[in-house]
Structure formats: structure tokens, C-alpha cells
Coordinates of C-alpha atoms (C1' of nucleotides) in Angstrom, one line a residue:
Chain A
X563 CA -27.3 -13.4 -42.7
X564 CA -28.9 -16.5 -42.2
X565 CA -27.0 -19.3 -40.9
X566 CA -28.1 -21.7 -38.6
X567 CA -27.6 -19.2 -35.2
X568 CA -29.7 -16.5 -37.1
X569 CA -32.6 -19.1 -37.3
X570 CA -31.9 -20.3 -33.5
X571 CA -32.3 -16.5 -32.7
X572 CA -35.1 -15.5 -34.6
X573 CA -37.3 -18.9 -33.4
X574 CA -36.0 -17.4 -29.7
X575 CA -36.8 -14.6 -30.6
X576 CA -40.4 -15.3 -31.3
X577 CA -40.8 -17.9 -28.1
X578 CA -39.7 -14.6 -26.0
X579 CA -42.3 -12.6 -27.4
X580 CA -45.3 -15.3 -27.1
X581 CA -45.6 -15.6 -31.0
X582 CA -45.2 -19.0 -30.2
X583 CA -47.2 -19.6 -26.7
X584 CA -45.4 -22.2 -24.4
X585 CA -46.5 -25.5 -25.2
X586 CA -47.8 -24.7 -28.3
X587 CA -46.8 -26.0 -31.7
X588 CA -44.5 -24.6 -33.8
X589 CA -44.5 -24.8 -37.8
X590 CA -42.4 -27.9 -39.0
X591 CA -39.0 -27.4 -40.4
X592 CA -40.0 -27.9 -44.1
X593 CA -42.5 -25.2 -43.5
X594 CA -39.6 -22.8 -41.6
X595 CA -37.1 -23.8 -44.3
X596 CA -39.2 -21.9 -47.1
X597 CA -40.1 -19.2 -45.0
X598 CA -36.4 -18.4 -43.9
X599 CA -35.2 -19.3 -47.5
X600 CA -32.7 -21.6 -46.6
X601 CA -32.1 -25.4 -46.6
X602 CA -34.0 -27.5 -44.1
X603 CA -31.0 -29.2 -43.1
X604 CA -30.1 -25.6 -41.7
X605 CA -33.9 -25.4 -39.9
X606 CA -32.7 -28.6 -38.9
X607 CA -29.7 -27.9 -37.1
X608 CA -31.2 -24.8 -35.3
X609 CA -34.3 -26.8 -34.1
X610 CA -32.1 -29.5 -32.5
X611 CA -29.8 -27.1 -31.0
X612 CA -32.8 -25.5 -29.1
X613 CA -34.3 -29.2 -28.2
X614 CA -30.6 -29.7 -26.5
X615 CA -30.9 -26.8 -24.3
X616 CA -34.4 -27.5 -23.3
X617 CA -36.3 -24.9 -24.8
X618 CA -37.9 -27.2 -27.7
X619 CA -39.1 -30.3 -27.3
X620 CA -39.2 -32.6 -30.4
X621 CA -41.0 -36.2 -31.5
X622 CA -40.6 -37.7 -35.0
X623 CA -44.4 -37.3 -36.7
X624 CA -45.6 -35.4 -33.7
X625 CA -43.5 -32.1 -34.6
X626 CA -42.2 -29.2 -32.3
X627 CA -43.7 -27.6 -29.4
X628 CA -42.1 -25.3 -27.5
X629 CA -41.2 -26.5 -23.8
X630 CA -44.4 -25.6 -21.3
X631 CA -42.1 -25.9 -18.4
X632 CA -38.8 -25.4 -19.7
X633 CA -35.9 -27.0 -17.6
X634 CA -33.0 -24.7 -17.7
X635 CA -29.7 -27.2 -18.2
X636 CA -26.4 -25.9 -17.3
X637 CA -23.0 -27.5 -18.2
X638 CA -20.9 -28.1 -15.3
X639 CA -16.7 -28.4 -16.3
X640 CA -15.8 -31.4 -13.7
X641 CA -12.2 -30.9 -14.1
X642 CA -9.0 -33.2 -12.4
X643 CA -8.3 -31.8 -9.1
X644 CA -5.3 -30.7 -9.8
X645 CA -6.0 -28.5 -12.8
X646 CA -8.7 -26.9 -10.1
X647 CA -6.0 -26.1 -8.3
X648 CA -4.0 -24.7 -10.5
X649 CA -6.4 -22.6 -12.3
X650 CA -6.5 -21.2 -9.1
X651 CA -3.3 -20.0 -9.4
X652 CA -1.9 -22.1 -6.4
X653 CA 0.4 -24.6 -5.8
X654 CA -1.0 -28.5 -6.2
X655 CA 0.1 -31.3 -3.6
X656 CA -1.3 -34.2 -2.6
X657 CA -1.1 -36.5 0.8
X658 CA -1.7 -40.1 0.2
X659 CA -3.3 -41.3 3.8
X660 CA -4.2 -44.9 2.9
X661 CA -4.0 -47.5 0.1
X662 CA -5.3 -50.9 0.6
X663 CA -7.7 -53.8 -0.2
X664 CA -10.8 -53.9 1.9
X665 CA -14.1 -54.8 2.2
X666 CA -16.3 -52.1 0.7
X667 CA -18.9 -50.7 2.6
X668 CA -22.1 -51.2 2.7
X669 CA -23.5 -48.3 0.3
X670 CA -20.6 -48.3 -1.7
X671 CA -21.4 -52.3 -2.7
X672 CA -25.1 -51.2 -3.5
X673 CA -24.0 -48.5 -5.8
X674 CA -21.7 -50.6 -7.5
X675 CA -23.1 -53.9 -7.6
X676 CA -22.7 -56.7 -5.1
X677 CA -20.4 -59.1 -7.9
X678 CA -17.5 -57.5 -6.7
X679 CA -15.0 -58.5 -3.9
X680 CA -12.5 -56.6 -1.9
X681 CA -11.6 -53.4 -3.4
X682 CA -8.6 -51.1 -3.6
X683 CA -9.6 -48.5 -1.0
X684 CA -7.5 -45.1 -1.7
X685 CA -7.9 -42.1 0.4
X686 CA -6.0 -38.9 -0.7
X687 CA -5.7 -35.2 0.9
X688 CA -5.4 -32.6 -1.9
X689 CA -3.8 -29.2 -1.1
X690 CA -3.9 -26.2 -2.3
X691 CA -0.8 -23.9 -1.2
X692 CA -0.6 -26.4 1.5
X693 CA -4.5 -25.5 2.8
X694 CA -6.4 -28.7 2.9
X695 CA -8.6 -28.3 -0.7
X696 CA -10.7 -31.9 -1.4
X697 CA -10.6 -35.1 0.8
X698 CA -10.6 -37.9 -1.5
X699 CA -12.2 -41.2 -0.7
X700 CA -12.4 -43.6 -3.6
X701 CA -12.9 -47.3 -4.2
X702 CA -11.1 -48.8 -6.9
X703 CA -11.6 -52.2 -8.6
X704 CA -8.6 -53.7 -9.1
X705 CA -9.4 -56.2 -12.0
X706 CA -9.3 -53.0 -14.1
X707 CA -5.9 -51.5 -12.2
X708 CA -2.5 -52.5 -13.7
X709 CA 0.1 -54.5 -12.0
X710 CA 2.3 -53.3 -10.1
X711 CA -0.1 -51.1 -9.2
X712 CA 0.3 -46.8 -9.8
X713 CA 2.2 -45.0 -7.5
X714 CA -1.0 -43.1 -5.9
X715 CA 1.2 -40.8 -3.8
X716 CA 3.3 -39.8 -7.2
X717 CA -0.2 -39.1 -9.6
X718 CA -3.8 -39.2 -7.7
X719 CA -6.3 -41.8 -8.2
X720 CA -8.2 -38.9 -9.6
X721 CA -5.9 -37.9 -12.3
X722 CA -4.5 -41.9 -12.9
X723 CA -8.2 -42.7 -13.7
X724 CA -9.0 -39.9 -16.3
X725 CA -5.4 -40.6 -17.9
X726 CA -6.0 -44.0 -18.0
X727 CA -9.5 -45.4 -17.7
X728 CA -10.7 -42.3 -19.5
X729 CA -14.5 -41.7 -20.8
X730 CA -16.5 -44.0 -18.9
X731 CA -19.9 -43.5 -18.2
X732 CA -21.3 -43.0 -14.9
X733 CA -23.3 -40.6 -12.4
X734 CA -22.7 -37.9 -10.0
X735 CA -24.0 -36.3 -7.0
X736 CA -23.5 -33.2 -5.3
X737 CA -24.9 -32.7 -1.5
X738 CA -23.9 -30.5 1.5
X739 CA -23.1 -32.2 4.9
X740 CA -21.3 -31.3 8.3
X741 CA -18.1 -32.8 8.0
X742 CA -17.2 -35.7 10.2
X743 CA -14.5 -35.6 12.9
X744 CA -11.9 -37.6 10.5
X745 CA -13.1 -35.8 7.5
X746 CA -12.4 -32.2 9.7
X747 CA -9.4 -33.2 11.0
X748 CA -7.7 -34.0 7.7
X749 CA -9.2 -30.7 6.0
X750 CA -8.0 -29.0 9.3
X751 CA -11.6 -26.9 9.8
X752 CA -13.8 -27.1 12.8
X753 CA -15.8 -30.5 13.3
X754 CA -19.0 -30.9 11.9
X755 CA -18.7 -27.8 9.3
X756 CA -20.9 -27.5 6.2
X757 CA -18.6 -29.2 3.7
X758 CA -19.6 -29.6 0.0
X759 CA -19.6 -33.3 -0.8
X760 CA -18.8 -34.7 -4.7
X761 CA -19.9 -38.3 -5.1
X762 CA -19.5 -40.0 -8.3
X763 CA -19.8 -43.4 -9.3
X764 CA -18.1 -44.9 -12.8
X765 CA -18.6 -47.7 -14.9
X766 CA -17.0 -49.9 -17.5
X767 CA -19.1 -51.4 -20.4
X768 CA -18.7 -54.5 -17.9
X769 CA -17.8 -53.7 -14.6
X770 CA -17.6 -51.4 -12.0
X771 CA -14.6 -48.9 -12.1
X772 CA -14.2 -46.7 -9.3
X773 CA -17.0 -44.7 -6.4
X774 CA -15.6 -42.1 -5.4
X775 CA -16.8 -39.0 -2.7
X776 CA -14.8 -35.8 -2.2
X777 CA -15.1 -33.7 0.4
X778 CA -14.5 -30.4 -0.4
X779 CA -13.1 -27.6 2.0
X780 CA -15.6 -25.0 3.3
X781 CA -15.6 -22.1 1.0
X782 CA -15.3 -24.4 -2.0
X783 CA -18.3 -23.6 -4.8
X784 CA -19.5 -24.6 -8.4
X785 CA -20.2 -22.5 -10.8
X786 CA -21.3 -22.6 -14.4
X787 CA -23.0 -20.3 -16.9
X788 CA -26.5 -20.7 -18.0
Chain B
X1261 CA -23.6 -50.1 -39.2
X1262 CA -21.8 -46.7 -40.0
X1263 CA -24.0 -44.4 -38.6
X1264 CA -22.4 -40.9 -36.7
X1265 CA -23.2 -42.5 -33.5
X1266 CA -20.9 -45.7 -34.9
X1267 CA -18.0 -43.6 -35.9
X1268 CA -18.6 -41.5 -32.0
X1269 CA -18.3 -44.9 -31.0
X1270 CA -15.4 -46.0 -32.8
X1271 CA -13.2 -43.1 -31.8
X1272 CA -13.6 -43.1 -28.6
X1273 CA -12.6 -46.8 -28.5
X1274 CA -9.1 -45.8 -30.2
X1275 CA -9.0 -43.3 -27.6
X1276 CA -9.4 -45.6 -24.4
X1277 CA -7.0 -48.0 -26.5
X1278 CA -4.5 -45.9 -26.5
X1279 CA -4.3 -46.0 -30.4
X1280 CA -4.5 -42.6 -30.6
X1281 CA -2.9 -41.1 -27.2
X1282 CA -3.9 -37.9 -25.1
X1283 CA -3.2 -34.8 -26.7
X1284 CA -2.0 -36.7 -29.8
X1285 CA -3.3 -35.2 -33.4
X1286 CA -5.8 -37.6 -35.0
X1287 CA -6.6 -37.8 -39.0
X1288 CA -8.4 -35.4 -40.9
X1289 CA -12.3 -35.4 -41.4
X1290 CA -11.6 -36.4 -44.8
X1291 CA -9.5 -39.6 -44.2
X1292 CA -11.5 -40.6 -41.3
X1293 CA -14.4 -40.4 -44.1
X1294 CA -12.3 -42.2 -46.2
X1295 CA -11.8 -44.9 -44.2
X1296 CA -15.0 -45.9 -43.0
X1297 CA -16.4 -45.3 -45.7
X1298 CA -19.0 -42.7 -45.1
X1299 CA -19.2 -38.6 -45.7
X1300 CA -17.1 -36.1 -44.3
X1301 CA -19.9 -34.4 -42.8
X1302 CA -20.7 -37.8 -40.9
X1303 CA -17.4 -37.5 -39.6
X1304 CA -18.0 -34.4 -38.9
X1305 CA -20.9 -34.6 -36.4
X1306 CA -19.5 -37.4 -34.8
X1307 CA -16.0 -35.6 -33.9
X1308 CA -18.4 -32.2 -33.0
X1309 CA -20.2 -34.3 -30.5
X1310 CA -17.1 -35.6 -28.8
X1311 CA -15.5 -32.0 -28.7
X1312 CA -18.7 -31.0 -27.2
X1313 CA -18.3 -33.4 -24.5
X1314 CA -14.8 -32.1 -23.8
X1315 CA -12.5 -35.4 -25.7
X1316 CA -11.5 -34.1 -28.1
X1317 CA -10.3 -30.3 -29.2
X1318 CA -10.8 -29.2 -32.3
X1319 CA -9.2 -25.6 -34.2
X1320 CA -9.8 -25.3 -38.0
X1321 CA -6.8 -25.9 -39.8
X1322 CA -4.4 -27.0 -36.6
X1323 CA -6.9 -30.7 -36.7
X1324 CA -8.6 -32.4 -34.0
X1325 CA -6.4 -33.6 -31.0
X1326 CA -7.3 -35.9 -27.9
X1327 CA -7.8 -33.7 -24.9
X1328 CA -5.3 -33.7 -22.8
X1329 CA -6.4 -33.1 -19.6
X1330 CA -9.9 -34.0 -20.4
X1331 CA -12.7 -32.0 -18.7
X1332 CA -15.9 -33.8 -18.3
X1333 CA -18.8 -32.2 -18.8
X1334 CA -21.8 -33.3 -16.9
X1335 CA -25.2 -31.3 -17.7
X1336 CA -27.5 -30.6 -15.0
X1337 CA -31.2 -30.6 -15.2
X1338 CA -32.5 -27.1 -13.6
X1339 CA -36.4 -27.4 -13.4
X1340 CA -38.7 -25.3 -12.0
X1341 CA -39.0 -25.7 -7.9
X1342 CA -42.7 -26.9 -8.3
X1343 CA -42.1 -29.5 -10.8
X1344 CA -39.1 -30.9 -8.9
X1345 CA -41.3 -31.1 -5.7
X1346 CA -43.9 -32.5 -7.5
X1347 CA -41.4 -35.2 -9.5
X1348 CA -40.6 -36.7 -6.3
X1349 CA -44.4 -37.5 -5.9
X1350 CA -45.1 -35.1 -3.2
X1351 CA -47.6 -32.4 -2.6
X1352 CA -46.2 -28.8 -3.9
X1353 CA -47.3 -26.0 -2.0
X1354 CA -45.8 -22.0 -1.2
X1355 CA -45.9 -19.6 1.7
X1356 CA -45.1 -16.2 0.4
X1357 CA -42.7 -14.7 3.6
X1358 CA -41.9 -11.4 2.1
X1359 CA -42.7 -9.1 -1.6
X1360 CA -41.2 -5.3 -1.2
X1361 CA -39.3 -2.7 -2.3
X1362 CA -35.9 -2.4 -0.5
X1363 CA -32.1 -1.7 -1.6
X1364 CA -30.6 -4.6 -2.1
X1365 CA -27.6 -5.5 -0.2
X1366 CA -24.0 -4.6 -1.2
X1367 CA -22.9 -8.1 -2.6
X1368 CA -26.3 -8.4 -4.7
X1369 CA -25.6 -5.0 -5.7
X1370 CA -22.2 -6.0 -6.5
X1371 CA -23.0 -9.2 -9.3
X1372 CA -25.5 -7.0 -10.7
X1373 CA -24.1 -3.8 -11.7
X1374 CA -24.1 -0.7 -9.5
X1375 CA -26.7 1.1 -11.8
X1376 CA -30.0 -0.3 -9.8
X1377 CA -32.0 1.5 -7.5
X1378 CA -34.6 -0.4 -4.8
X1379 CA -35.3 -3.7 -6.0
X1380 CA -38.5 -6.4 -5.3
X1381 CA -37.5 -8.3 -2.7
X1382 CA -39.3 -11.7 -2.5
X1383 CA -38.8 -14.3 0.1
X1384 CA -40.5 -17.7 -0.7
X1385 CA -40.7 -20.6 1.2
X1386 CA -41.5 -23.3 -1.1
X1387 CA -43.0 -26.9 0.6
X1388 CA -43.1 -30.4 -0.2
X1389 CA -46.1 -32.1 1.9
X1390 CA -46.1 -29.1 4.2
X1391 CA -42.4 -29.7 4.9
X1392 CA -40.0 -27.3 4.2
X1393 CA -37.8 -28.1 1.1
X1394 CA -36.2 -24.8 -0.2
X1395 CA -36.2 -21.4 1.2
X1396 CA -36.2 -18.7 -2.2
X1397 CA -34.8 -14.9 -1.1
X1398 CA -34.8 -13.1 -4.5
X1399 CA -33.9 -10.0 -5.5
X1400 CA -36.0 -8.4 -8.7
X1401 CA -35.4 -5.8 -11.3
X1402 CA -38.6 -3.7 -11.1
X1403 CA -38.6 -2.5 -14.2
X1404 CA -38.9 -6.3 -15.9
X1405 CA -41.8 -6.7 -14.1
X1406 CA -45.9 -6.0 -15.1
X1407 CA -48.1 -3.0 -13.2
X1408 CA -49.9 -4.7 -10.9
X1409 CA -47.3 -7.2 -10.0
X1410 CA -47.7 -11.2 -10.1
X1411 CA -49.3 -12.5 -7.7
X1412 CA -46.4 -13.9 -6.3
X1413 CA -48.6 -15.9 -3.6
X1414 CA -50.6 -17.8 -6.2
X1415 CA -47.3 -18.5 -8.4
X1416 CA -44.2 -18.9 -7.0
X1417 CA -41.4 -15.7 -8.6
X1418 CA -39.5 -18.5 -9.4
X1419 CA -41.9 -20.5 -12.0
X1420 CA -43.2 -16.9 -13.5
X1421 CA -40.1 -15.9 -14.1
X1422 CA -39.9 -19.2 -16.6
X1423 CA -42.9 -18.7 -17.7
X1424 CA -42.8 -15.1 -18.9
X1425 CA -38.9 -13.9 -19.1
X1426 CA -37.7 -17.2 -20.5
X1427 CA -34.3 -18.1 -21.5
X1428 CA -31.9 -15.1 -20.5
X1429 CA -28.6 -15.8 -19.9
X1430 CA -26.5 -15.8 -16.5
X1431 CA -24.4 -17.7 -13.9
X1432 CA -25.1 -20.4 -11.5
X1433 CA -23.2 -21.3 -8.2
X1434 CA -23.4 -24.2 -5.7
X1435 CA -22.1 -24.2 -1.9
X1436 CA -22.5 -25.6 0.9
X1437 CA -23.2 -23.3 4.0
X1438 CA -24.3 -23.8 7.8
X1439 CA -27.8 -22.7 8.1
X1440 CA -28.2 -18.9 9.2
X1441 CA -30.6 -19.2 12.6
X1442 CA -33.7 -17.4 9.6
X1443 CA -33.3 -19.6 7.3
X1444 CA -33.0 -22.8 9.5
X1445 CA -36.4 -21.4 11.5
X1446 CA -37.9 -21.6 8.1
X1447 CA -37.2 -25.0 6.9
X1448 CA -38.0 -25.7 10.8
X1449 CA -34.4 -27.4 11.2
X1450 CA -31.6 -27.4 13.6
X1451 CA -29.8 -24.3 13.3
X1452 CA -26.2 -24.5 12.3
X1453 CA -27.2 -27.6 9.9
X1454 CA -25.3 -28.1 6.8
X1455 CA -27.7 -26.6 3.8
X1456 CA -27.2 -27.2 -0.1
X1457 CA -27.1 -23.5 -1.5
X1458 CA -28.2 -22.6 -5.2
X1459 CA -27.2 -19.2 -6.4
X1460 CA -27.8 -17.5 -9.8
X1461 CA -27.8 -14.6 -11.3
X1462 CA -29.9 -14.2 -14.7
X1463 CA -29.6 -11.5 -16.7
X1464 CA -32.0 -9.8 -19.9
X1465 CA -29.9 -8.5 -23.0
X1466 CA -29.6 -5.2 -21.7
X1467 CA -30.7 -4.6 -17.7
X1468 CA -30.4 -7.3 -14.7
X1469 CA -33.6 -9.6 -14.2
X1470 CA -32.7 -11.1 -10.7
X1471 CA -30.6 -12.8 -8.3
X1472 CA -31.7 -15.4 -5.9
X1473 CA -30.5 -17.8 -3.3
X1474 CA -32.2 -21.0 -3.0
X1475 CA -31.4 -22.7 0.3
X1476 CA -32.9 -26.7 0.5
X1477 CA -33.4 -28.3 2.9
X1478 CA -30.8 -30.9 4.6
X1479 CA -30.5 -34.0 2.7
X1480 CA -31.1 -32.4 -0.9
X1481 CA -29.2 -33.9 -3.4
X1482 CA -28.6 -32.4 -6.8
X1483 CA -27.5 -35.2 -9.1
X1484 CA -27.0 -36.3 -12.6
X1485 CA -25.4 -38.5 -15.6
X1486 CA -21.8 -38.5 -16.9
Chain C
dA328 C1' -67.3 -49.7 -29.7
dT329 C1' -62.7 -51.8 -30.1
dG330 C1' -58.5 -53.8 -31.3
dG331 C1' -55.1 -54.0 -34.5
dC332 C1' -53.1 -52.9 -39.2
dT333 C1' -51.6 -49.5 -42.4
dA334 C1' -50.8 -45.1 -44.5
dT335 C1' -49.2 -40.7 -43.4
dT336 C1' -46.1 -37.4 -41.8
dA337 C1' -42.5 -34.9 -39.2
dT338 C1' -38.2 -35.5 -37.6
dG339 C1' -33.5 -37.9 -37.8
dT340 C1' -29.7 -39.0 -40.5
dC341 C1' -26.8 -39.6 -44.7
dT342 C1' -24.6 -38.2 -49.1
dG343 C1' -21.8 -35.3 -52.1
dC344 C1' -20.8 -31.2 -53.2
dA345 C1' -19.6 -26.3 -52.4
dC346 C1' -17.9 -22.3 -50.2
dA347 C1' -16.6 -19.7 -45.7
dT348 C1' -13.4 -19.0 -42.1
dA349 C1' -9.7 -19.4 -39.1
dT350 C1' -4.8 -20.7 -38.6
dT351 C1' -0.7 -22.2 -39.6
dC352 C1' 3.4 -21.9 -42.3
dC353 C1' 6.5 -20.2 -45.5
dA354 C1' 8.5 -17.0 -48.2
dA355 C1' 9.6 -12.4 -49.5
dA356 C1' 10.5 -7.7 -48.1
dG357 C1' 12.3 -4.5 -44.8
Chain D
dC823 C1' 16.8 -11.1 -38.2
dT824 C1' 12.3 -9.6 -37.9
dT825 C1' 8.0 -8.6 -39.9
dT826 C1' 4.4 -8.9 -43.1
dG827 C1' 1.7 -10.8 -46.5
dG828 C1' 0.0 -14.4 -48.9
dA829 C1' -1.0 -19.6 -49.9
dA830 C1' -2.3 -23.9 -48.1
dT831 C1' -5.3 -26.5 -45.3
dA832 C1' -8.6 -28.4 -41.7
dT833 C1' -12.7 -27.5 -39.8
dG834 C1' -17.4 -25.0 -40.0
dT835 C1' -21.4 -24.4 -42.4
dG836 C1' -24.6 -24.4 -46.3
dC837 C1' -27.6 -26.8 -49.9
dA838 C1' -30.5 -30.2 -52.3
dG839 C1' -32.1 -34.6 -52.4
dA840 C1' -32.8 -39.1 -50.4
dC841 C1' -34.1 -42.7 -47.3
dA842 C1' -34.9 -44.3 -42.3
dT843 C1' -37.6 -44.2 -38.2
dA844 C1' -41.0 -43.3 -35.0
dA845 C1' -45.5 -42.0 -33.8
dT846 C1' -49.9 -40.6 -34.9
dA847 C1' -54.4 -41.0 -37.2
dG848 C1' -57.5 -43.3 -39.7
dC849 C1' -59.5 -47.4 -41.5
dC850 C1' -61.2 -52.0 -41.4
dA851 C1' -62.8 -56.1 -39.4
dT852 C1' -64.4 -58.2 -35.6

DNA sequence: ATGGCTATTATGTCTGCACATATTCCAAAG
DNA sequence: CTTTGGAATATGTGCAGACATAATAGCCAT
């Protein structure tokens, strides 16, 4: 009756009810530990929990307040595209329109760093049942691609990468745009309709890896629970 | 040197080696504490981290395996509309379009249970130097809320609701949508433009607290870290 | 006053041990 | 052959104590 999640709701518990006032200080976990009768290691854990959510904020000799503006954070799943699809329960193809070295754009260069020379530039149409699901436009270095190179049209970039060149670190961005007419065409929806646009950028401890911007088909929407 | 962020560390690089391959079985706390020399429940919190971030799976008594189809997990910042304005170093400011009583449409209706009667329905337009950033139409249990009501002019629904019915649970969904011909008059864009929509649901323990629709204006980005 | 050094203090992490809990696996009973 | 009921086992969590680290607060000298 008092493990680490009892404490987590019972310090909720009294932020809810303004026993602790946002932005105020709460007791320290020495002083918690006694009062809930348990280790402070347990305290501990509860207090960090709550910090990684956002509803505590914590400094070392400063001690705990409770958030004054809390900033909700949400988990988002980012699964392979296939496995998307599939969870959908429908069937997962792909269409590999182009595969070849190129000058990178402009943007892409900036994002990535200018150090790096032509790049492996790899679009692919995902379907779903046939329907036109994501557009994927990616970048790839090469210097971290294998030779001979993956059969794109066989696995995705997208899945080669997260097989292969797993657990990099990197950023992401999510936007809404009107499609373009190449972008419509290959999703097979009107020109210029609101599409919901993916762009991520990954990272090596060294160099680049891969930029990469989906376009997803209208209708398409992320979700998460809170 | 052997710290829980080492051992993290050290495990994922046998992961991207290959050493120990996707959905492969990896040793047991105890003779990964063995090796490196350290206490199981260092071992411990590094492996719980990397489950956390979707690498590795973990059942009690089955072991820890690699993911297979790893799922990264990205967390997304969600802060309060004013303090996101205001982050971007521009003026905040509200125009309170709507506050009454009404029935709620079918598909509001619908995500929050059937057992509702009129709700508060609030319609903020929320600015960032005077211009139009994100257009707020929320729906609000009644019974949540104080006699007399917020003065939703003064402070947006959106920051008192963090501010006094903090940390419920609920969903959260992204889109993207062509502007309705309201909601582009409002942000004082083209209609038809492509808009970034925000939708969520939050509920209290027991009754519904509110669903809302936050549509930004074009060129909103929602981004974050791997 | 003021700038910088030091002592203090709250959190962060580690250890070694123990017990709880969920699952698997195997063996015995039907 | 199938089902059921343990035993075995890997992870989950707890405890008490210790040291590490960061950041504040106060003190001292200039």
C-alpha cells in the first residue's frame, strides 16, 4: 500500500487539490520519506517520475517545486510505415519512383550540414490496399550505406534504416501544407490539398544519416494519449 | 566510468553492432551486472530506460529482447498557448469570439460519452503581435467549472484549465485540414489554406472536462527531439 | 558594497540485499 | 493427449546507507 505509484498519487493528489499551490515548494524527499514511512529511494523514484512528465520541476540544493506553468508532454509512437499500415489492417506495398545520387537541395544541405557531397536521393510511394498512404522523400548519405547498395524497391529506405542504422539521434517536425502538383499526383488527391507533412532529420555520432519528409495522404492523423 | 548512463550507453552500442541482433534475447540483469561490474539494480535502470524508449522489450521472467520492429518514441512538449506565443518572443494577446451554453455537436458528443447535456461553448482567438496564430473552439463540461464562471476574456480557457484542473488524463490528435471559410476569416487567411489541427480530449476521473480544436495558423510547425 | 571562496544542503546515483510478481516450463493427474 | 498445478526464474520494486554533484547562501577580504 505504498509503493512508489501510491506516493506519485498521493503528491498528485495533493497538487490537484492546491495543498501544494503551483510553483510553490514542496517538502524534500528526506522529509516525504518519513512522513510516508518508506525509503527515500522510493520518495525518490516517485518525484522523478512526476519531474519526467512535467508536473515537478527539480534542481539539486534548490529542491522541488511544483511546475507554475506545467507543459503537458505526450509520447508520440513513430512507427515503420509499414507496421502503420498494417495495424491498419490493410495490405502494405510500396512503389520505388526514383533512386539516385544528386545534389541535395538547398534546405536539405542546411539541415544536414554543408560537409557533405552528393547524396543518395530515394523517393518511395507507400500504399495502403493500393490507396496512395505516405510519399517518401529521403536523402541518404551514402558513406554510411552498404555496397552494393539495398534493394529500396524490395525493403523501404524507411524500414532499411531502422533495421540497420537503428537508434540514432535526431529531430522531427510535423506541419500541414497543400500538396504540390507532383506530390498530388503520386498520392492521387486533388492538387494543392491539405496534406500532413513528417519531416525528420537523423544523425550519426559523426555524420549526417538521412533527411527525410513524408507526405502523408489527406485523412491521415496522429494520435497519442496524454 | 560505469555509471547507468555508461551501461545505456554500452548496450545500445552492441545493439547498433549487431552483437546482439533485433529481436534477439540479451543476458540477464544479473550477468550483465556481473560483467561490468556494477549492481543489478544499475543494470536495471539502464535496461528500464531503453525499454522506455521502445529498444528494448522487457517481460519478467521471458528476459529482455531487442525490439524488433523498434517504435521510436519521440515526446512532444505541449505548453500552454500563451507561453508558446510568448517563447517565440512575440506579444500574446486573446479575443474572446464566443462563451455559451449550447449542445454540442454529434461527433463531440460522440468522444465524450452520450451522458452530457448543453455544454460551455468557448471560441478563442488567440494572437501573436495582433496576428492571428491559433483559433481555440472548445467544448466545456459545466459542471467542472466555478459559479460565476472564469473570466474567459482576461485568461484564456485554455491556460485556466492548467491552472486549476491540472493533469487529467485524455487523447491527443494531429491533422491537417483546409481551412473552413470561419476559421480562415479568423486567422484573416486565404480560405481553403492548409491549417495544422490540434485536437484533444481531456477527461477528470469520473465525468468529461473538455474537448477542443486548436486550429494554427499556416506555417505552424510542431517539432521536437528523437 | 562587492567579488569570490567555502560550507551547506537537496537531489542524483550506486551498492547489496531482500522480497514480490509475472511467466514460463515441466511434470503429474485426469 | 490434454489439462492443471506447482517449481523455477527474470524482472519489478523496496530498503538502508553511502558518496557524488550542483547550486545556493553566507562569509570574508578587498
Amino acid at each position: 500500500m505504498s509503493g512508489w505509484e501510491d506516493i506519485r498519487r498521493e503528491v498528485l493528489a495533493r497538487i490537484r487539490s492546491r495543498a501544494w499551490p503551483l510553483g510553490a515548494l514542496i517538502p524534500t524527499e528526506a522529509t516525504l520519506a518519513q512522513e510516508f514511512g518508506v525509503a527515500r529511494a522510493t520518495v525518490n523514484r516517485a518525484l522523478s517520475e512526476l519531474a519526467r512528465s512535467g508536473v515537478l520541476e527539480r534542481k539539486r540544493k534548490a529542491g522541488t517545486r511544483v511546475a507554475a506553468l506545467p507543459v503537458r508532454k505526450a509520447t508520440l509512437d513513430i512507427p515503420v510505415i509499414r507496421a502503420e499500415v498494417e495495424a491498419r489492417g490493410e495490405a502494405y506495398s510500396l512503389r520505388l519512383l526514383r533512386c539516385n545520387l544528386a545534389q541535395p537541395p538547398l534546405p536539405v544541405l542546411a539541415r544536414l550540414g554543408q560537409d557533405v557531397g552528393d547524396m543518395l536521393h530515394v523517393e518511395t510511394l507507400h500504399l495502403a490496399s493500393g490507396r496512395g498512404f505516405v510519399l517518401e522523400d529521403r536523402w541518404l548519405n551514402p558513406a554510411i550505406l552498404p555496397t552494393p547498395l539495398p534493394d529500396f524497391a524490395a525493403i523501404s529506405a524507411n524500414e532499411w534504416l531502422v533495421a540497420h542504422i537503428s537508434y540514432a539521434s535526431g529531430d522531427i517536425r510535423f506541419c500541414a501544407e497543400a500538396a504540390s502538383d507532383a506530390a498530388a499526383a503520386a498520392l492521387g488527391v486533388a492538387q494543392g490539398s491539405a496534406v500532413f507533412v513528417t519531416e525528420r532529420c537523423t544523425w550519426a555520432p559523426d555524420a549526417p544519416i538521412t533527411w527525410v519528409r513524408l507526405i502523408h495522404a489527406p485523412g491521415y492523423r496522429l494520435s497519442t494519449v496524454l
